[in-house]
């Protein structure tokens, strides 16, 4: 008996179920990450202003380090998903272990650099004389958890590639709860002050890494995959991640330039900019969840040599990105009178903030397409193109943004420049997606 052909509606529904099943847990895990810093800030803030300022400087350095190495998750997701699509789970887990070993090596290297240079790092980051000792203390202790943090990134990529975003959500929730309890107990119960906060975070990160490793090791034993480090596999993981590192650094440069320009515009503008940037980052979590689903789904289709399925999934995810952008942009406009007072009561900041927020709202559909196509091309292992496209975007954005203070523009002009940046990203990614050159099938790219 021949099977009836799948209708377009049934295909869309299947893609929708896959996207939702992967994206919703991924969104929860993404939101849990910044809550670590929020809990630390809430607990340390009661110790005093210098301690809180020190935590702020050290945490910013740590978050920068982690964001730079996020390629460990992205590259591992794509590589593992391809092997899953090819039906070789043993090779998929072996590929994931290479990423985890690379994360451990990089983490140890970062600790070796950070421990002796912590006072200098917090100083160049702008910590005041009163805050610097606390920042150095927090940075030195918490840097011991960096290998665990990077292992968490790589292991998250392994599970995403295995089409599992629920386990990372559960681990993130557990880690958040443990971090909050340990911080409160060590800071106040044990009287360790800011050092207690750092130790609490380290212990929570190590526990999260251990939880991930238990899951991955069980999978390796079940499918008879080797756990030993393989020099060739680790080298391949590094080579796959290098272009994504360039992409991430270019994106960080865009955000740094934007903040530097806002600072030159005056105190009111930089205050308003920080609020807009915080909201923009929150909206990015929702869109990034769809991108994560894209990485896992596209990698699996290409690994299964289903080029048509990959293209269809890409089209459906773009539709999701546009719809999500429209919804998020509408929510920003509709709720602006509710959340702006939560951040500021200064009329000048309010007046500066509002038009910039409207620019963000208008550009959200563009952002939706950007995040989705970013995820699609990552899932396809198209890192070199992503790196080049982001460098082109940086080259367009930088001169436009730097001219804003010279030409007398304000914060709204800066966020129009950010909208231009996202538009350039969308065009470069759309051209690649339309060309079909990203569609390279097989267990490896």
Coordinates of C-alpha atoms in Angstrom, one line a residue:
X1 CA 0.0 0.0 0.0
X2 CA 1.6 3.3 -1.0
X3 CA 1.7 6.1 1.5
X4 CA -0.3 9.2 0.6
X5 CA 1.8 12.2 -0.2
X6 CA 2.3 14.7 2.6
X7 CA 0.2 17.9 2.0
X8 CA 1.7 21.4 2.4
X9 CA -0.5 21.9 5.4
X10 CA 0.7 18.8 7.1
X11 CA 4.3 19.8 6.4
X12 CA 3.8 23.2 8.0
X13 CA 2.2 21.6 11.0
X14 CA 5.1 19.2 11.4
X15 CA 7.6 22.0 11.2
X16 CA 5.6 24.1 13.6
X17 CA 5.5 21.2 16.2
X18 CA 9.3 20.8 15.9
X19 CA 10.0 24.5 16.2
X20 CA 7.8 24.9 19.2
X21 CA 9.1 21.7 20.9
X22 CA 12.7 23.0 20.6
X23 CA 12.2 26.7 20.9
X24 CA 10.1 27.0 24.0
X25 CA 12.5 25.1 26.3
X26 CA 15.5 26.9 24.7
X27 CA 13.9 30.2 25.5
X28 CA 13.5 29.2 29.2
X29 CA 17.2 28.2 29.4
X30 CA 18.3 31.4 27.7
X31 CA 16.3 33.6 30.2
X32 CA 17.7 31.6 33.1
X33 CA 21.3 32.6 32.3
X34 CA 21.1 36.4 33.0
X35 CA 19.1 35.6 36.2
X36 CA 22.4 34.3 37.7
X37 CA 23.9 37.8 37.6
X38 CA 20.6 39.4 38.8
X39 CA 20.5 37.1 41.9
X40 CA 24.2 37.9 42.6
X41 CA 23.5 41.6 42.3
X42 CA 20.5 41.5 44.6
X43 CA 22.4 39.6 47.3
X44 CA 25.7 41.5 47.0
X45 CA 23.9 44.9 46.7
X46 CA 23.0 44.7 50.4
X47 CA 26.7 44.5 51.3
X48 CA 27.3 48.0 50.0
X49 CA 27.7 50.1 46.9
X50 CA 31.5 49.4 46.4
X51 CA 30.8 45.7 46.6
X52 CA 28.0 46.0 44.1
X53 CA 30.1 48.1 41.7
X54 CA 32.9 45.5 42.0
X55 CA 30.5 42.7 41.2
X56 CA 29.2 44.7 38.2
X57 CA 32.7 45.2 36.7
X58 CA 33.8 41.5 37.3
X59 CA 30.5 40.1 36.0
X60 CA 30.7 42.2 32.8
X61 CA 34.1 40.7 32.2
X62 CA 32.9 37.2 32.8
X63 CA 29.8 37.6 30.6
X64 CA 32.0 39.0 27.8
X65 CA 34.3 35.9 28.1
X66 CA 31.3 33.6 27.9
X67 CA 29.7 35.4 25.0
X68 CA 33.0 35.2 23.1
X69 CA 33.1 31.4 23.5
X70 CA 29.4 30.9 22.6
X71 CA 30.6 29.3 19.4
X72 CA 31.2 26.2 21.5
X73 CA 27.4 25.7 21.6
X74 CA 26.7 26.8 18.1
X75 CA 29.3 24.8 16.3
X76 CA 28.7 21.7 18.4
X77 CA 24.9 21.9 17.8
X78 CA 25.4 21.9 14.0
X79 CA 28.0 19.1 13.9
X80 CA 26.0 16.8 16.2
X81 CA 22.7 17.4 14.5
X82 CA 24.2 16.4 11.1
X83 CA 25.4 13.1 12.6
X84 CA 21.9 12.6 14.1
X85 CA 20.3 13.2 10.7
X86 CA 22.7 10.6 9.2
X87 CA 21.5 8.1 11.8
X88 CA 24.9 7.7 13.5
X89 CA 24.3 8.5 17.2
X90 CA 27.6 7.1 18.3
X91 CA 29.5 9.5 16.0
X92 CA 27.2 12.4 17.0
X93 CA 28.1 11.9 20.7
X94 CA 31.8 11.4 19.8
X95 CA 31.6 14.7 17.9
X96 CA 30.0 16.3 20.9
X97 CA 32.8 15.0 23.2
X98 CA 35.4 16.7 21.0
X99 CA 33.6 20.0 21.6
X100 CA 33.5 19.4 25.3
X101 CA 37.2 18.6 25.4
X102 CA 37.9 21.8 23.5
X103 CA 35.8 23.7 26.0
X104 CA 37.8 22.3 28.9
X105 CA 41.2 23.2 27.2
X106 CA 40.0 26.8 26.5
X107 CA 38.6 27.1 30.0
X108 CA 41.9 26.1 31.6
X109 CA 43.7 28.6 29.3
X110 CA 41.4 31.4 30.3
X111 CA 41.8 30.7 34.0
X112 CA 45.6 30.7 33.6
X113 CA 45.4 34.2 32.1
X114 CA 42.8 35.6 34.4
X115 CA 44.1 34.7 37.8
X116 CA 47.4 36.7 37.6
X117 CA 45.9 39.6 35.7
X118 CA 42.6 40.1 37.6
X119 CA 43.5 43.4 39.2
X120 CA 44.7 44.8 35.9
X121 CA 41.6 43.6 34.0
X122 CA 39.2 45.3 36.4
X123 CA 41.3 48.4 36.3
X124 CA 41.2 48.8 32.5
X125 CA 37.5 48.0 32.7
X126 CA 37.0 51.2 34.6
X127 CA 36.4 49.9 38.2
X128 CA 36.9 52.7 40.8
X129 CA 39.5 52.6 43.5
X130 CA 37.0 51.6 46.1
X131 CA 35.3 48.9 43.9
X132 CA 38.5 47.5 42.3
X133 CA 39.5 45.2 45.3
X134 CA 36.1 43.6 45.4
X135 CA 36.0 43.2 41.6
X136 CA 39.4 41.5 41.6
X137 CA 38.3 39.2 44.4
X138 CA 35.1 38.2 42.7
X139 CA 36.9 37.8 39.3
X140 CA 39.7 35.6 40.7
X141 CA 37.4 33.2 42.5
X142 CA 34.7 33.1 39.8
X143 CA 37.2 32.6 37.0
X144 CA 37.8 29.1 38.5
X145 CA 34.3 28.3 37.3
X146 CA 35.1 29.3 33.7
X147 CA 36.0 25.7 32.5
X148 CA 32.7 24.5 33.9
X149 CA 30.9 27.4 32.2
X150 CA 32.5 26.5 28.8
X151 CA 31.7 22.8 29.3
X152 CA 28.1 23.8 29.9
X153 CA 28.1 25.7 26.6
X154 CA 29.5 22.8 24.6
X155 CA 27.3 20.2 26.4
X156 CA 24.3 22.4 25.7
X157 CA 25.3 22.3 22.0
X158 CA 25.5 18.5 22.2
X159 CA 22.0 18.1 23.6
X160 CA 20.5 20.7 21.2
X161 CA 22.1 18.7 18.3
X162 CA 20.5 15.6 19.7
X163 CA 17.2 17.6 19.4
X164 CA 16.9 17.9 23.2
X165 CA 16.3 21.4 24.6
X166 CA 14.4 20.2 27.7
X167 CA 17.4 18.9 29.6
X168 CA 19.3 22.2 29.3
X169 CA 16.1 24.0 30.6
X170 CA 16.0 21.7 33.6
X171 CA 19.7 22.1 34.3
X172 CA 19.4 25.9 34.0
X173 CA 16.5 26.0 36.5
X174 CA 18.4 23.7 38.9
X175 CA 21.6 25.8 38.5
X176 CA 19.7 29.0 39.1
X177 CA 18.1 27.7 42.3
X178 CA 21.4 26.3 43.6
X179 CA 23.2 29.6 42.8
X180 CA 20.6 31.6 44.7
X181 CA 20.7 29.4 47.8
X182 CA 24.5 29.1 47.8
X183 CA 24.9 32.9 47.4
X184 CA 22.6 33.7 50.3
X185 CA 24.2 31.1 52.5
X186 CA 27.8 31.9 51.8
X187 CA 27.5 35.7 51.7
X188 CA 25.4 36.1 54.9
X189 CA 25.3 32.7 56.6
X190 CA 29.0 32.0 56.4
X191 CA 29.9 35.8 56.4
X192 CA 32.2 35.5 53.3
X193 CA 30.9 38.7 51.7
X194 CA 31.5 39.1 47.9
X195 CA 33.9 36.1 48.0
X196 CA 30.9 34.0 49.1
X197 CA 28.9 35.1 46.1
X198 CA 31.8 34.1 43.8
X199 CA 32.2 30.7 45.4
X200 CA 28.4 30.1 45.2
X201 CA 28.4 30.8 41.5
X202 CA 31.5 28.6 40.9
X203 CA 29.9 25.7 42.8
X204 CA 26.6 26.1 40.9
X205 CA 28.5 26.2 37.6
X206 CA 30.5 23.0 38.4
X207 CA 27.3 21.2 39.4
X208 CA 25.6 22.2 36.1
X209 CA 28.7 20.9 34.2
X210 CA 28.6 17.7 36.1
X211 CA 24.9 17.2 35.4
X212 CA 25.5 17.7 31.7
X213 CA 28.5 15.3 31.7
X214 CA 26.4 12.6 33.4
X215 CA 23.8 12.9 30.6
X216 CA 26.4 12.9 27.8
X217 CA 28.5 10.0 29.4
X218 CA 25.3 7.9 29.8
X219 CA 24.5 8.5 26.1
X220 CA 28.1 7.6 25.1
X221 CA 28.0 4.3 27.0
X222 CA 24.6 3.5 25.6
X223 CA 25.8 4.0 22.0
X224 CA 29.4 2.7 22.6
X225 CA 31.0 6.1 21.8
X226 CA 34.5 6.8 23.0
X227 CA 35.0 9.4 25.7
X228 CA 38.7 9.9 25.3
X229 CA 40.1 13.1 23.8
X230 CA 40.9 12.9 20.1
X231 CA 43.4 15.5 18.9
X232 CA 42.0 15.5 15.3
X233 CA 38.4 15.8 16.5
X234 CA 39.3 18.7 18.9
X235 CA 41.2 20.4 16.1
X236 CA 38.2 20.0 13.8
X237 CA 35.9 21.5 16.4
X238 CA 38.2 24.5 16.8
X239 CA 38.3 25.0 13.0
X240 CA 34.5 24.9 12.8
X241 CA 34.2 27.4 15.7
X242 CA 36.8 29.9 14.5
X243 CA 34.6 31.6 11.9
X244 CA 31.8 31.8 14.5
X245 CA 34.2 33.5 16.9
X246 CA 34.9 36.1 14.3
X247 CA 31.2 36.6 13.8
X248 CA 30.6 37.0 17.6
X249 CA 33.5 39.4 18.1
X250 CA 32.2 41.5 15.2
X251 CA 28.8 41.6 16.8
X252 CA 30.3 42.6 20.1
X253 CA 32.2 45.4 18.4
X254 CA 28.9 46.7 17.0
X255 CA 27.4 46.8 20.5
X256 CA 30.5 48.4 22.0
X257 CA 30.6 51.1 19.3
X258 CA 26.9 51.9 19.9
X259 CA 27.4 52.2 23.7
X260 CA 30.5 54.4 23.1
X261 CA 28.6 56.7 20.8
X262 CA 25.7 57.0 23.2
X263 CA 28.1 57.9 26.0
X264 CA 29.4 60.8 23.8
X265 CA 25.9 62.1 23.4
X266 CA 25.5 62.9 27.1
X267 CA 24.3 61.4 30.4
X268 CA 20.6 61.5 29.4
X269 CA 21.3 59.6 26.1
X270 CA 23.5 57.0 27.6
X271 CA 21.0 56.3 30.4
X272 CA 18.2 56.0 27.9
X273 CA 20.4 53.8 25.6
X274 CA 21.1 51.3 28.4
X275 CA 17.3 50.9 28.9
X276 CA 16.7 50.4 25.2
X277 CA 19.6 48.0 24.9
X278 CA 18.3 46.0 27.9
X279 CA 14.9 45.6 26.2
X280 CA 16.5 44.9 22.8
X281 CA 18.6 42.1 24.5
X282 CA 15.5 40.7 26.2
X283 CA 13.6 40.6 22.8
X284 CA 16.7 38.9 21.3
X285 CA 16.2 35.9 23.7
X286 CA 12.8 35.1 22.2
X287 CA 14.1 35.3 18.7
X288 CA 17.3 33.4 19.6
X289 CA 15.2 30.5 20.8
X290 CA 13.8 30.1 17.2
X291 CA 17.3 30.4 15.9
X292 CA 18.4 27.5 18.2
X293 CA 15.6 25.4 16.9
X294 CA 16.8 26.3 13.4
X295 CA 20.3 25.1 14.2
X296 CA 19.1 21.7 15.4
X297 CA 16.5 21.1 12.7
X298 CA 18.5 22.3 9.7
X299 CA 21.6 20.3 10.8
X300 CA 19.5 17.1 11.1
X301 CA 17.8 17.5 7.7
X302 CA 21.2 18.1 6.0
X303 CA 22.7 15.2 7.8
X304 CA 19.9 13.0 6.5
X305 CA 20.7 14.3 3.0
X306 CA 17.2 15.8 2.8
X307 CA 17.9 19.1 1.0
X308 CA 14.3 19.8 0.2
X309 CA 13.3 19.3 3.8
X310 CA 16.0 21.7 4.9
X311 CA 14.7 24.4 2.4
X312 CA 11.1 23.9 3.5
X313 CA 12.1 24.1 7.2
X314 CA 14.1 27.3 6.4
X315 CA 11.1 28.9 4.7
X316 CA 8.7 28.0 7.6
X317 CA 11.2 29.3 10.2
X318 CA 11.5 32.6 8.3
X319 CA 7.7 33.0 8.5
X320 CA 8.0 32.3 12.3
X321 CA 10.7 34.9 12.6
X322 CA 8.6 37.6 10.8
X323 CA 5.5 36.8 12.8
X324 CA 7.5 36.8 16.1
X325 CA 9.1 40.1 15.2
X326 CA 5.7 41.7 14.5
X327 CA 4.2 40.4 17.7
X328 CA 7.2 41.5 19.8
X329 CA 7.3 44.9 18.1
X330 CA 3.6 45.4 18.8
X331 CA 4.1 44.4 22.4
X332 CA 6.8 47.1 22.8
X333 CA 4.5 49.8 21.4
X334 CA 1.5 48.6 23.4
X335 CA 3.3 48.3 26.8
X336 CA 5.6 51.3 26.6
X337 CA 3.7 53.3 29.1
X338 CA 3.8 50.4 31.6
X339 CA 7.5 49.5 31.6
X340 CA 9.2 52.8 31.0
X341 CA 8.3 54.1 34.5
X342 CA 9.9 50.9 35.9
X343 CA 13.3 52.1 34.6
X344 CA 13.2 55.9 35.0
X345 CA 11.2 58.7 36.5
X346 CA 13.4 61.4 34.8
X347 CA 11.3 63.2 32.2
X348 CA 14.4 64.0 30.0
X349 CA 15.3 60.3 29.9
X350 CA 11.7 59.4 29.2
X351 CA 11.5 61.8 26.2
X352 CA 14.8 60.6 24.8
X353 CA 13.9 56.9 25.3
X354 CA 10.5 56.8 23.7
X355 CA 11.3 57.5 20.0
X356 CA 14.3 55.1 20.2
X357 CA 11.9 52.4 21.5
X358 CA 9.6 53.0 18.5
X359 CA 12.6 52.4 16.2
X360 CA 13.3 49.1 18.0
X361 CA 9.6 48.1 17.6
X362 CA 9.6 48.9 13.9
X363 CA 12.8 46.9 13.3
X364 CA 11.7 43.8 15.2
X365 CA 10.4 41.9 12.1
X366 CA 13.8 42.5 10.4
X367 CA 15.4 41.2 13.6
X368 CA 13.2 38.1 13.4
X369 CA 14.4 37.3 9.9
X370 CA 18.1 37.9 10.9
X371 CA 18.0 35.6 14.0
X372 CA 16.2 32.8 12.0
X373 CA 18.6 32.9 9.1
X374 CA 21.6 33.2 11.4
X375 CA 20.4 29.9 13.0
X376 CA 19.7 28.2 9.7
X377 CA 23.2 29.0 8.4
X378 CA 24.8 28.0 11.7
X379 CA 22.9 24.7 11.5
X380 CA 24.3 24.3 8.0
X381 CA 27.8 24.8 9.2
X382 CA 28.1 27.9 7.0
X383 CA 30.4 29.7 9.5
X384 CA 32.7 31.3 7.0
X385 CA 29.9 33.1 5.3
X386 CA 28.5 34.3 8.6
X387 CA 31.9 35.7 9.6
X388 CA 32.3 37.5 6.4
X389 CA 28.7 38.9 6.4
X390 CA 29.2 40.2 10.0
X391 CA 32.5 41.9 9.1
X392 CA 30.7 43.6 6.2
X393 CA 27.9 44.7 8.6
X394 CA 30.5 46.1 11.0
X395 CA 32.2 48.0 8.2
X396 CA 28.8 49.6 7.2
X397 CA 27.7 50.3 10.8
X398 CA 30.8 51.8 12.3
X399 CA 31.3 54.9 10.2
X400 CA 27.5 55.7 10.2
X401 CA 27.4 55.4 14.0
X402 CA 30.6 57.4 14.6
X403 CA 29.3 60.2 12.4
X404 CA 26.1 60.7 14.6
X405 CA 27.7 62.9 17.3
X406 CA 29.6 64.8 14.6
X407 CA 26.4 65.6 12.7
X408 CA 24.5 66.5 15.8
X409 CA 22.3 63.4 15.9
X410 CA 20.8 61.9 19.1
X411 CA 19.9 58.6 20.5
X412 CA 17.1 58.0 18.0
X413 CA 19.6 58.5 15.1
X414 CA 21.8 55.9 16.8
X415 CA 19.0 53.4 17.0
X416 CA 18.2 54.1 13.3
X417 CA 21.9 53.1 12.7
X418 CA 21.2 49.9 14.7
X419 CA 18.2 49.3 12.5
X420 CA 20.5 49.8 9.4
X421 CA 22.9 47.3 10.9
X422 CA 20.1 44.7 11.2
X423 CA 18.9 45.5 7.7
X424 CA 22.4 44.9 6.3
X425 CA 22.6 41.6 8.2
X426 CA 19.2 40.6 6.8
X427 CA 20.2 41.3 3.3
X428 CA 23.5 39.4 3.5
X429 CA 21.8 36.4 5.1
X430 CA 18.9 36.5 2.7
X431 CA 21.2 36.5 -0.3
X432 CA 23.0 33.4 1.1
X433 CA 19.8 31.6 1.9
X434 CA 18.3 32.4 -1.5
X435 CA 21.4 31.2 -3.3
X436 CA 21.1 27.7 -1.9
X437 CA 24.9 27.4 -1.4
X438 CA 24.4 26.6 2.3
X439 CA 22.6 23.4 1.4
X440 CA 25.5 20.9 1.7
X441 CA 24.2 17.5 2.7
X442 CA 25.9 14.6 4.5
X443 CA 27.1 13.7 8.0
X444 CA 29.9 16.3 7.7
X445 CA 30.1 19.5 5.8

